[in-house]
Amino acid sequence: MSKDNQILEEFTSKEYEHGWSVNYEADEAPIGLNEDIIRWISAKKDEPQWLLDWRLKAFRAWEKMTEPEWANVHYPNIDLQKLRYYSAPKQSKKAKNLDEVDPELLQIYERLGISLNEQKRLQGIAVDAVLDSVSVGTTFKETLGKLGIVFCSFSEAVHSHPELIKKYLGSVVPMTDNYYAALNSAVFSDGSFCYIPKGVRCPMELSTYFRINAANTGQFERTLIVADEGSYCSYLEGCTAPQRDENQLHAAVVEIYAAKDAEVKYSTVQNWYPGDKNGKGGIYNFVTKRGICAGDNSKISWTQVETGSAVTWKYPSCILKGDNSIGEFYSVAVTNNYQQADTGTKMIHIGKNTKSRIVSKGISAGHSQNSYRGQVQVMKRAHNARNFSQCDSLLMGSKCGAHTFPYIDIQNSTAKVEHEATTSKIGEDQLFYCNQRGIATEDAVALIVNGYAKEVLNQLPMEFAVEAQKLLALTLEGSVG
Amino acid sequence: MLSIKNLHASIEGTPILKGINLEVKAGEVHAIMGPNGSGKSTLASVLAGREEYEVTQGEVTFKSKDLLDLSPEDRAREGVFLAFQYPVEIPGVSSTNFLRTAVNQVREYRGQDPLDAVKFLTLIKEKMKLVEIDQKLLSRSLNEGFSGGEKKRNEIFQMAMLEPTLSILDETDSGLDIDALRIVSNGVNQLKSDDKATIVVTHYQRLLDYIIPDFVHVLYNGKIVKSGTKELALELEEKGYDWIKEEADKATV
């Protein structure tokens, strides 16, 4: 066995770090999908009638839709009737605050390195922890509350701020937007809700940590962020799942609304279980993320580091409606073994002088397939719209693939759209050069990859940039061939 | 320090080195000269452990260790340094970051504690003077957009930082103007000491005006066909390589 193969072998036998699961008594919906299940979920959450009606409307629309097939990913048909749509850890009584949450559940997060204990937390980050279908707790609620910031689980917000939910739910991603968004609208269970009032600059990072624990259960969370005029917030989402042989479905919807002069920065470090080295198991990650720069001079910035999931299908997008609004998309997507990712963004320029910037860095190793799919659309009214797109692909080994599908649609002649793309391979020369300076191959790969992804990693909040760097190195360990 | 015995190496089945014998002692400077395609750079690469080259015969001991048995990174950690003829670019990785990783991995191998940021920067400042390198260059991506001279100076700077016992300079003079050549040679000379050795691989005598060799070897067709002192280099400068080739070809017939 050559040295490279040997390293590859060592890596692939390395276990996914977060592959464990915990047994707890769960409150579960029966398996299957129909109107009764939706009523069951809605009743479980004690929802108002209007929300149940909204769900049912989405369900009826979904029934008429078909699964999209245009993405460059291949997977066996998912039998949605064999999934469970709600699973929640049973708690004797409803926890009013974190002190009342079952310590066993808090331990799950401790084990993931996410302490929900406010004293122990890194200063400056508030966390909403979502386990399977429910939020188990949100930290720093009081601190944020003093500024008028609402940060809580979605279910809680339905009761505490129904007027906001009613106004913004589905306003960015309509319930019938696409197959998985419609499914999510019908069965979503929990997620995070965040509202930043006028002129408030959120003083800490807000974050949601999603964990799938139960088997045969789909996770359908819904996140809604509303930034009122002149406000600012930075939001981070992290995710992991146990290692299971069967595939699990994760179909989330994230909506961001930015009013006049508001700015939202949304970062994701996605590390769902990617399946084993032969491509068995792993999460199907079919996610709809979209933000609207509704007011003038608003800004939405997406940063994603995608290392997990067996199949990823995800296009965080910006609708640039307000004049002078700005949309940004920074992405590093890493695929190894048999992972498949079809990810990118849509920038829709509607307002005048709108600007968008796309920086996508794909890294493919093993037998994986990595596609960038991006759309830049400049509407008639969008005078002086500007877009710059840069799509780079890095290949490691000779069995993986990198694909780029850029779509550009310009209806205004004053628009300036630039697209740059490169494809490169980690060279033997680069590795040898590092080796010759005393740097081991593994560390050399980490160094080169992090250098390649630097522009994107720089966009992440400090604490997470370090995590993301480690994660990149871990995902690619030994994948040089 | 370095002992090469009957070294044969080939690339993709084609023999390039055909029985090299060379002894290098601490404190010595050896120049390896020869016409293009004689195997000079191959010898440098084989010593550094480049994988494309297959050693088919012979042995190399370095500080009484079997050099050929060591991985390229362990050779580096043991003190073998190769100044590349064509230093590679690594986008997004600053020279400083690269060197800090290298220096600390070498230190770890040698059982030393890693250097903290302050000590590391002090070391950088001290070594920078040797090759008159601009600090701005060190915060830029490694070798990316560097001029030919900057790349070569950066190689010698790295050499200064890593403090090798055996330095191999592979055509370090190529692509250098006279000022850069002086600066680079100056750096190399200042790094010389009684417990270190240098092998200078070059096509031209020019470099040897600055880095004075103790021995000069002429490599031709994969073998050392003539060895001498620095006068041999001057003779080559004057007469070219043809007479050596003729002599060698006659001897093999």
XYZ file of C-alpha atoms in Angstrom:
734
model
C 0.000 0.000 0.000
C 1.408 3.383 -0.945
C 1.846 5.991 1.710
C -1.051 8.067 0.428
C -3.431 5.143 0.456
C -2.334 4.308 3.923
C -3.151 7.789 5.176
C -6.474 7.645 3.369
C -7.200 4.345 5.063
C -6.398 5.785 8.453
C -8.660 8.708 7.870
C -11.645 6.839 6.588
C -11.521 4.472 9.503
C -11.633 7.518 11.725
C -15.043 7.871 13.277
C -17.280 10.866 12.816
C -16.718 12.717 16.038
C -20.348 13.388 16.875
C -21.691 9.982 15.853
C -23.087 8.949 19.243
C -26.703 9.019 20.312
C -28.468 9.037 23.634
C -31.487 7.018 24.720
C -34.216 9.036 26.279
C -37.904 8.610 26.553
C -39.429 10.394 23.617
C -42.745 11.866 22.821
C -43.237 10.831 19.214
C -45.746 11.266 16.459
C -46.836 8.064 14.715
C -44.885 7.251 11.572
C -46.287 8.617 8.336
C -47.473 11.834 6.767
C -51.083 12.985 6.437
C -53.397 15.740 7.642
C -53.939 13.997 10.953
C -50.228 14.036 11.682
C -50.157 17.733 10.985
C -53.101 18.290 13.310
C -51.298 16.126 15.875
C -48.124 18.242 15.680
C -50.062 21.476 15.825
C -52.070 20.274 18.830
C -48.896 19.089 20.539
C -47.585 22.609 20.271
C -50.886 24.120 21.325
C -50.941 26.255 18.216
C -53.588 28.818 17.267
C -56.040 27.903 14.529
C -54.502 30.258 11.960
C -51.197 28.445 12.126
C -52.825 25.036 11.744
C -54.719 26.373 8.739
C -51.448 27.680 7.328
C -49.832 24.266 7.755
C -52.715 22.467 6.138
C -52.709 24.857 3.210
C -49.014 24.148 2.727
C -49.625 20.413 2.968
C -52.350 20.490 0.325
C -50.088 22.473 -1.975
C -47.222 20.094 -1.317
C -49.341 17.086 -2.246
C -49.578 18.470 -5.761
C -45.840 19.086 -6.063
C -43.087 16.770 -7.213
C -39.591 16.374 -5.942
C -37.089 18.492 -7.870
C -34.658 16.561 -10.017
C -32.522 19.282 -11.489
C -29.805 19.200 -8.843
C -26.603 17.351 -9.620
C -27.134 14.826 -6.846
C -28.252 11.212 -6.906
C -29.907 9.321 -4.090
C -32.584 6.650 -3.783
C -36.190 7.787 -3.431
C -37.073 8.869 0.057
C -40.270 7.288 1.292
C -41.771 10.167 3.224
C -44.501 7.903 4.591
C -41.915 5.907 6.505
C -40.597 8.876 8.427
C -41.580 10.216 11.767
C -42.343 13.941 11.769
C -42.147 14.717 15.430
C -39.946 13.420 18.199
C -39.249 15.244 21.418
C -37.587 14.219 24.638
C -40.273 13.683 27.262
C -39.995 16.154 30.063
C -42.151 15.891 33.153
C -43.199 19.494 32.954
C -42.580 22.284 30.561
C -39.329 24.010 31.445
C -39.763 27.719 31.965
C -36.077 28.426 31.974
C -32.802 26.580 31.613
C -32.639 25.641 35.299
C -35.694 23.476 34.824
C -34.434 21.636 31.772
C -33.662 17.947 32.322
C -29.912 17.806 33.133
C -29.633 14.720 30.934
C -30.570 16.806 27.905
C -28.181 19.562 28.864
C -25.480 16.920 29.013
C -26.015 16.081 25.356
C -24.962 19.615 24.534
C -22.099 19.584 27.029
C -20.791 16.525 25.212
C -20.942 18.418 21.935
C -18.873 21.151 23.537
C -21.810 23.538 23.816
C -22.477 24.523 27.361
C -25.927 25.956 27.954
C -24.834 27.119 31.352
C -24.676 30.879 30.995
C -21.797 31.214 33.429
C -19.717 28.744 31.494
C -20.577 30.047 28.071
C -18.159 32.101 26.103
C -19.172 35.642 26.779
C -20.979 37.161 23.903
C -22.859 34.203 22.437
C -26.483 33.354 23.118
C -27.581 29.832 22.159
C -30.904 28.230 21.306
C -30.482 24.445 21.475
C -32.775 22.412 19.251
C -32.918 18.659 19.837
C -34.817 16.668 17.224
C -38.126 18.479 16.959
C -37.987 20.885 19.886
C -35.953 23.619 21.425
C -34.636 22.531 24.816
C -33.487 25.898 25.959
C -32.258 29.338 25.066
C -29.522 31.163 26.925
C -29.139 34.859 27.701
C -32.823 35.530 27.071
C -33.033 38.059 29.874
C -29.914 39.980 28.912
C -31.215 40.303 25.378
C -34.729 41.064 26.559
C -33.542 44.243 28.215
C -32.660 45.581 24.767
C -35.999 44.527 23.394
C -34.414 41.695 21.430
C -36.544 38.605 21.151
C -34.537 35.391 20.871
C -36.415 32.204 21.626
C -37.681 28.983 20.141
C -40.134 29.291 17.299
C -42.911 27.536 19.236
C -42.529 29.967 22.090
C -42.629 32.947 19.731
C -45.903 31.703 18.265
C -47.427 32.304 21.705
C -45.433 35.293 22.908
C -45.231 37.289 19.660
C -48.007 36.021 17.390
C -48.255 39.358 15.549
C -44.617 39.127 14.408
C -44.896 35.491 13.373
C -48.122 36.144 11.513
C -46.567 39.062 9.680
C -43.279 37.478 8.656
C -43.786 33.698 8.481
C -43.631 32.714 4.831
C -43.008 36.295 3.740
C -39.553 35.496 2.341
C -39.975 31.828 1.493
C -43.614 31.341 0.469
C -45.077 28.043 1.602
C -45.305 26.858 -1.980
C -41.785 27.987 -2.907
C -40.509 24.509 -3.569
C -41.181 20.880 -2.665
C -39.126 20.786 0.519
C -40.102 24.271 1.653
C -43.768 23.267 1.299
C -43.128 20.072 3.251
C -41.381 22.067 5.935
C -44.250 24.560 6.102
C -46.637 21.701 6.752
C -44.696 19.785 9.365
C -42.074 22.096 10.851
C -41.665 21.486 14.510
C -39.344 24.056 16.011
C -36.432 26.337 15.347
C -35.346 29.773 16.410
C -37.020 33.121 16.217
C -35.211 36.356 16.509
C -36.378 39.948 16.389
C -34.068 42.934 16.672
C -35.962 46.154 17.294
C -35.339 49.484 15.571
C -31.861 50.888 15.940
C -30.603 48.102 18.207
C -27.219 46.564 17.595
C -27.313 43.083 19.065
C -24.355 42.951 21.470
C -23.728 39.219 21.218
C -23.636 36.479 18.641
C -26.951 34.662 18.439
C -26.719 31.005 17.636
C -28.823 27.919 17.222
C -27.386 24.475 17.634
C -29.338 21.743 15.883
C -28.918 18.159 16.954
C -30.732 15.186 15.508
C -30.794 12.338 18.015
C -33.799 10.118 17.257
C -33.714 7.514 14.488
C -36.125 7.490 11.532
C -37.081 11.024 12.285
C -36.898 13.921 9.942
C -35.843 17.263 11.289
C -37.847 20.166 9.899
C -36.876 23.290 11.659
C -37.796 26.795 10.812
C -35.768 29.866 11.597
C -37.030 33.389 11.243
C -34.881 36.456 11.769
C -36.379 39.902 11.570
C -34.085 42.908 11.747
C -36.041 46.118 12.094
C -34.851 49.496 10.791
C -31.236 50.321 11.477
C -30.598 47.205 13.551
C -27.766 44.692 13.360
C -27.272 41.093 14.340
C -24.889 38.254 13.686
C -26.326 34.775 13.813
C -24.649 31.390 13.762
C -26.049 27.946 13.157
C -24.309 24.658 13.944
C -25.489 21.105 13.424
C -24.519 17.483 14.130
C -26.224 14.110 14.086
C -25.536 10.544 15.270
C -23.938 8.023 13.014
C -26.665 5.778 11.608
C -26.758 3.354 8.729
C -29.959 4.694 7.254
C -30.253 8.131 5.715
C -32.059 10.815 7.599
C -33.868 13.796 6.185
C -33.281 17.334 7.265
C -35.383 19.912 5.441
C -35.163 23.310 7.047
C -36.346 26.753 6.074
C -34.561 29.918 7.116
C -36.086 33.332 6.460
C -34.362 36.640 7.047
C -36.067 39.985 6.813
C -33.929 43.126 6.822
C -35.722 46.471 7.027
C -34.241 49.843 6.025
C -30.594 50.278 7.078
C -30.591 46.890 8.844
C -27.807 44.344 8.587
C -27.902 40.603 9.234
C -24.921 38.324 9.090
C -25.818 34.635 9.022
C -23.111 32.012 9.398
C -23.459 28.253 9.248
C -21.029 25.554 10.187
C -22.771 22.454 8.917
C -21.410 19.165 10.157
C -24.255 16.664 9.815
C -23.192 13.030 9.705
C -21.857 12.534 6.148
C -22.253 8.759 5.905
C -19.482 6.199 6.156
C -16.551 5.727 3.792
C -18.686 3.587 1.463
C -21.418 6.176 1.306
C -23.801 4.332 3.637
C -25.993 6.475 5.859
C -25.730 10.180 6.396
C -28.078 13.121 6.389
C -29.975 14.376 3.354
C -29.783 18.093 3.821
C -32.430 19.817 1.672
C -32.618 23.332 2.894
C -34.204 26.565 1.709
C -32.543 29.706 3.008
C -33.456 33.118 1.814
C -33.209 36.671 2.977
C -34.868 39.808 1.769
C -33.233 43.196 1.904
C -36.637 44.825 2.041
C -35.555 48.310 2.995
C -33.099 50.701 1.400
C -29.425 50.376 2.394
C -29.954 47.040 4.081
C -27.492 44.191 3.958
C -27.630 40.419 4.308
C -24.526 38.322 4.360
C -24.481 34.512 4.257
C -21.367 32.596 5.232
C -21.379 28.838 5.170
C -18.863 26.142 5.907
C -20.376 22.911 4.677
C -18.507 19.778 5.654
C -21.189 17.250 6.551
C -24.287 15.533 5.066
C -24.454 12.717 2.541
C -26.387 14.909 0.108
C -26.626 18.691 0.341
C -29.050 20.805 -1.612
C -28.926 24.365 -0.443
C -28.866 27.861 -1.937
C -28.879 30.664 0.602
C -30.195 33.602 -1.406
C -30.778 37.325 -1.222
C -33.613 39.339 -2.675
C -32.212 42.838 -3.029
C -35.409 44.836 -3.063
C -34.371 48.010 -1.263
C -32.288 50.543 -3.162
C -28.542 50.372 -2.389
C -29.010 47.080 -0.599
C -26.194 44.548 -0.473
C -26.207 40.757 -0.589
C -23.191 38.583 0.116
C -22.558 34.874 -0.067
C -19.358 33.271 1.161
C -19.144 29.524 1.002
C -16.712 26.708 1.584
C -18.172 23.343 0.705
C -16.081 20.264 1.358
C -17.013 16.812 0.152
C -15.138 13.591 0.822
C -15.796 9.860 0.323
C -19.219 9.582 -1.390
C -20.679 12.901 -0.307
C -22.594 14.995 -2.830
C -23.159 18.703 -2.566
C -25.113 20.952 -4.886
C -24.917 24.350 -3.313
C -24.685 27.991 -4.248
C -26.796 31.083 -4.112
C -29.292 33.324 -5.859
C -28.888 37.068 -5.948
C -31.982 38.835 -7.191
C -31.419 42.500 -7.889
C -34.649 44.480 -7.827
C -33.699 47.858 -6.331
C -31.391 50.494 -7.749
C -27.655 50.430 -7.030
C -27.907 47.004 -5.460
C -24.703 45.064 -5.012
C -23.960 41.413 -4.565
C -20.813 39.459 -4.000
C -20.416 35.701 -4.283
C -17.307 33.843 -3.171
C -17.620 30.092 -3.429
C -14.804 27.669 -2.639
C -15.482 24.030 -3.351
C -13.143 21.305 -2.155
C -13.691 17.768 -3.383
C -11.891 14.628 -2.266
C -12.477 10.872 -2.387
C -15.326 9.858 -4.722
C -17.371 12.932 -3.944
C -19.200 15.302 -6.277
C -19.247 19.006 -5.539
C -21.351 21.432 -7.565
C -21.706 25.168 -7.399
C -25.024 26.461 -8.714
C -25.581 30.171 -8.684
C -28.042 32.572 -10.196
C -27.600 36.285 -10.635
C -30.725 38.037 -11.779
C -30.925 41.744 -12.530
C -34.489 43.006 -12.946
C -35.588 45.871 -15.180
C -35.765 48.490 -12.450
C -32.365 47.615 -10.969
C -30.270 50.431 -12.392
C -26.544 50.194 -11.758
C -26.710 46.771 -10.196
C -23.331 45.195 -9.518
C -22.386 41.599 -9.031
C -19.062 39.941 -8.567
C -18.875 36.156 -8.451
C -15.850 34.041 -7.826
C -16.117 30.272 -7.905
C -13.058 28.234 -7.162
C -12.776 24.479 -7.068
C -10.016 22.491 -5.480
C -9.657 18.829 -6.328
C -7.857 16.244 -4.242
C -7.228 12.925 -5.911
C -8.560 11.797 -9.256
C -11.916 10.184 -8.439
C -13.883 13.234 -7.349
C -15.730 15.818 -9.394
C -16.217 19.576 -9.302
C -18.944 21.291 -11.318
C -19.979 24.887 -11.769
C -23.425 25.948 -12.992
C -23.646 29.722 -13.153
C -26.907 31.287 -14.421
C -26.992 34.962 -15.285
C -30.146 36.825 -16.276
C -29.783 40.535 -16.958
C -32.716 42.759 -17.877
C -31.108 46.126 -17.278
C -28.290 47.320 -19.499
C -26.598 49.385 -16.768
C -25.764 46.239 -14.808
C -22.200 45.090 -14.307
C -21.780 41.406 -13.649
C -18.436 39.687 -13.276
C -17.800 35.989 -12.978
C -14.441 34.392 -12.265
C -13.812 30.704 -11.890
C -10.752 28.570 -11.259
C -10.108 24.883 -10.791
C -6.947 23.608 -9.211
C -5.484 20.498 -7.679
C -3.444 20.291 -4.534
C -0.106 19.754 -6.165
C 2.452 17.144 -5.262
C 4.828 20.067 -5.547
C 3.077 22.015 -2.818
C 3.006 19.006 -0.518
C 6.641 18.155 -1.125
C 7.624 21.745 -0.494
C 5.849 21.657 2.882
C 7.335 18.240 3.705
C 10.795 19.527 2.909
C 10.328 22.231 5.513
C 9.486 19.608 8.115
C 5.684 19.827 7.851
C 3.847 16.482 7.891
C 1.534 15.759 4.939
C -1.642 15.962 7.033
C -0.696 19.367 8.350
C 0.393 20.464 4.906
C -3.058 19.623 3.500
C -4.693 21.549 6.344
C -2.433 24.500 5.722
C -3.067 24.565 1.975
C -6.828 24.077 2.292
C -7.193 26.731 4.951
C -5.179 29.103 2.815
C -7.477 28.364 -0.090
C -10.608 28.966 1.985
C -9.221 31.922 3.903
C -11.361 34.566 2.255
C -14.489 32.780 3.445
C -13.218 31.746 6.877
C -12.321 35.367 7.531
C -16.036 36.163 7.395
C -16.862 33.916 10.331
C -17.019 35.210 13.895
C -13.603 34.646 15.511
C -14.476 31.731 17.800
C -16.052 29.804 14.966
C -13.350 30.518 12.430
C -10.969 28.474 14.552
C -13.498 25.637 14.856
C -14.158 25.735 11.131
C -10.450 25.518 10.342
C -10.111 22.424 12.488
C -13.213 20.919 10.932
C -11.882 21.446 7.411
C -8.642 19.735 8.309
C -10.486 16.858 9.979
C -12.860 16.328 7.051
C -10.014 16.141 4.590
C -7.452 14.280 6.639
C -5.637 11.775 4.487
C -7.613 12.517 1.380
C -4.544 13.259 -0.712
C -4.038 10.658 -3.388
C 28.137 13.989 7.906
C 26.771 12.840 4.556
C 27.978 9.741 2.802
C 26.608 8.734 -0.605
C 27.634 5.318 -1.893
C 26.934 4.027 -5.390
C 23.597 5.846 -5.604
C 21.348 4.914 -8.530
C 17.979 6.552 -9.086
C 15.452 6.626 -11.888
C 12.241 8.370 -12.782
C 9.447 6.393 -14.433
C 11.925 3.649 -15.241
C 14.530 5.920 -16.816
C 17.841 5.821 -14.924
C 19.140 9.310 -14.116
C 21.731 8.751 -11.388
C 24.105 5.917 -12.185
C 26.403 5.407 -9.245
C 27.112 8.586 -7.299
C 29.781 8.516 -4.591
C 30.261 11.543 -2.378
C 31.522 12.265 1.120
C 30.627 15.562 2.752
C 32.131 16.466 6.114
C 30.989 19.112 8.589
C 32.269 22.579 7.753
C 32.696 21.818 4.031
C 31.169 23.446 0.982
C 30.788 21.187 -2.051
C 29.802 22.436 -5.482
C 28.094 20.089 -7.912
C 28.406 21.310 -11.475
C 27.644 19.827 -14.813
C 25.920 20.316 -18.130
C 22.121 20.408 -18.404
C 20.475 17.035 -17.922
C 23.430 15.520 -16.114
C 21.373 14.722 -12.999
C 22.315 17.619 -10.697
C 18.771 18.535 -9.676
C 17.816 14.870 -9.462
C 20.555 14.334 -6.911
C 19.224 17.246 -4.857
C 15.649 15.914 -5.089
C 16.642 12.351 -4.169
C 18.477 13.576 -1.094
C 15.404 15.561 -0.033
C 13.162 12.535 -0.642
C 11.007 13.522 -3.584
C 8.685 10.588 -4.261
C 8.751 10.589 -8.064
C 12.341 9.380 -7.976
C 12.977 5.756 -7.245
C 16.267 4.815 -5.655
C 17.247 1.563 -7.316
C 20.629 0.957 -5.731
C 23.108 2.367 -3.249
C 22.937 3.979 0.163
C 22.991 7.378 1.767
C 23.839 7.925 5.402
C 23.334 11.248 7.103
C 24.618 11.756 10.638
C 24.942 7.929 10.788
C 21.242 7.444 9.931
C 19.930 5.778 6.793
C 18.642 8.873 5.023
C 16.734 6.937 2.357
C 14.686 5.278 5.070
C 13.322 8.590 6.341
C 10.225 10.431 5.085
C 10.844 13.808 3.447
C 9.563 15.619 6.561
C 11.811 13.588 8.863
C 14.821 14.332 6.662
C 13.998 18.004 7.012
C 13.604 17.623 10.769
C 16.966 15.823 10.939
C 18.501 18.897 9.348
C 18.447 18.479 5.563
C 17.329 21.646 3.805
C 16.706 22.044 0.096
C 16.568 25.517 -1.392
C 14.295 24.928 -4.381
C 15.140 25.920 -7.900
C 11.461 26.753 -8.410
C 9.893 27.569 -5.017
C 6.154 26.788 -5.091
C 3.355 29.211 -4.367
C 0.794 28.517 -1.650
C -2.115 30.960 -1.978
C -3.708 32.235 1.213
C -0.892 30.998 3.447
C 1.415 33.747 4.654
C 5.146 33.107 4.811
C 4.985 33.794 8.524
C 2.256 31.245 9.148
C 4.003 28.676 6.959
C 7.314 29.138 8.722
C 5.787 29.038 12.163
C 4.213 25.682 11.351
C 7.506 24.411 9.938
C 9.718 25.712 12.741
C 7.466 24.300 15.443
C 7.142 20.885 13.800
C 10.913 20.707 13.502
C 11.279 21.781 17.138
C 8.760 19.193 18.261
C 10.745 16.468 16.476
C 13.887 17.656 18.213
C 12.165 17.590 21.580
C 12.044 21.374 21.954
C 9.060 23.435 23.082
C 7.200 25.336 20.380
C 8.123 28.999 20.033
C 5.452 31.403 21.215
C 4.438 34.337 19.025
C 6.850 36.772 20.658
C 9.896 34.521 20.449
C 9.003 33.578 16.909
C 8.763 37.188 15.805
C 12.064 37.987 17.499
C 13.679 35.134 15.568
C 12.138 36.369 12.321
C 13.445 39.888 12.884
C 16.927 38.583 13.566
C 17.063 36.320 10.500
C 15.433 38.825 8.161
C 18.548 40.960 8.232
C 20.635 38.150 6.748
C 18.927 38.299 3.379
C 17.634 41.866 3.564
C 14.074 40.641 3.204
C 11.195 43.070 3.620
C 8.779 42.284 6.437
C 5.860 43.086 4.148
C 6.844 40.132 2.007
C 6.366 37.814 4.971
C 2.737 38.724 5.489
C 1.937 38.018 1.859
C 0.893 34.598 0.562
C 3.914 32.337 0.311
C 5.792 33.031 -2.930
C 2.620 34.244 -4.631
C 3.467 37.117 -6.920
C 7.054 37.212 -5.630
C 9.726 38.187 -8.133
C 12.375 35.581 -8.956
C 14.822 37.301 -6.644
C 12.305 37.547 -3.810
C 11.553 33.836 -4.072
C 15.209 32.894 -3.829
C 15.831 35.276 -0.963
C 12.832 33.798 0.797
C 14.359 30.328 0.376
C 17.540 31.422 2.111
C 15.486 33.186 4.763
C 13.660 29.905 5.451
C 17.020 28.171 5.622
C 18.153 30.675 8.237
C 14.968 30.099 10.245
C 15.215 26.301 10.185
C 18.959 26.124 10.955
C 19.726 22.969 8.964
C 22.966 20.996 9.279
C 23.071 20.180 5.579
C 21.882 22.780 3.093
C 21.435 21.895 -0.534
C 21.079 24.880 -2.851
C 19.537 23.796 -6.136
C 20.457 26.330 -8.830
C 19.817 29.131 -6.392
C 21.656 31.491 -8.736
C 19.339 30.938 -11.691
C 17.244 33.979 -12.487
C 19.117 36.256 -10.105
C 20.600 39.607 -11.070
C 23.992 40.501 -9.690
C 22.662 42.375 -6.643
C 20.307 39.610 -5.647
C 23.100 37.094 -6.164
C 25.308 39.056 -3.784
C 22.579 39.275 -1.137
C 21.700 35.592 -1.375
C 25.359 34.489 -1.281
C 26.000 36.793 1.616
C 23.182 35.143 3.537
C 24.519 31.673 2.801
C 28.044 32.639 3.849
C 26.858 34.060 7.144
C 25.060 30.833 7.915
C 28.194 28.738 7.370
C 29.779 27.168 10.432
C 32.111 24.354 11.418
C 29.287 21.984 12.256
C 27.300 22.592 9.083
C 27.809 21.653 5.465
C 26.556 23.030 2.169
C 26.069 21.485 -1.237
C 25.756 24.049 -4.016
C 24.236 22.741 -7.229
C 24.904 25.108 -10.093
C 25.385 25.287 -13.795
C 27.588 28.374 -13.752
C 30.769 29.294 -11.988
C 29.377 32.763 -11.221
C 27.843 31.786 -7.861
C 31.125 30.238 -6.754
C 32.754 33.670 -6.847
C 30.585 34.448 -3.861
C 30.209 31.093 -2.155
C 33.727 29.647 -2.219
C 33.609 25.854 -2.415
C 36.153 23.517 -0.803
C 35.452 20.908 -3.472
C 34.012 20.986 -6.960
C 32.483 17.889 -8.572
C 31.403 17.559 -12.159
C 28.349 15.446 -12.757
C 27.869 14.032 -16.212
C 25.472 11.357 -17.358
C 24.503 10.433 -13.810
C 28.018 10.065 -12.432
C 30.659 12.264 -10.850
C 33.295 12.248 -13.548
C 35.732 14.727 -12.098
C 36.428 16.231 -8.694
C 38.748 19.036 -7.737
C 39.030 22.331 -5.941
C 37.604 25.710 -6.895
C 40.181 25.948 -9.706
C 38.219 23.237 -11.508
C 35.212 25.542 -11.606
C 37.300 28.291 -13.162
C 38.622 25.866 -15.728
C 35.061 24.869 -16.628
C 34.096 28.505 -16.945
C 36.911 28.994 -19.396
C 36.732 25.776 -21.418
C 33.081 24.742 -21.098
C 31.915 21.199 -20.436
C 32.833 19.585 -23.764
C 36.312 18.436 -22.775
C 34.886 16.771 -19.657
C 32.235 15.034 -21.738
C 34.866 13.793 -24.179
C 37.086 12.511 -21.393
C 34.194 10.765 -19.732
C 32.829 9.274 -22.932
C 36.313 7.961 -23.810
C 36.655 6.348 -20.407
C 33.363 4.441 -20.747
C 34.083 3.135 -24.234
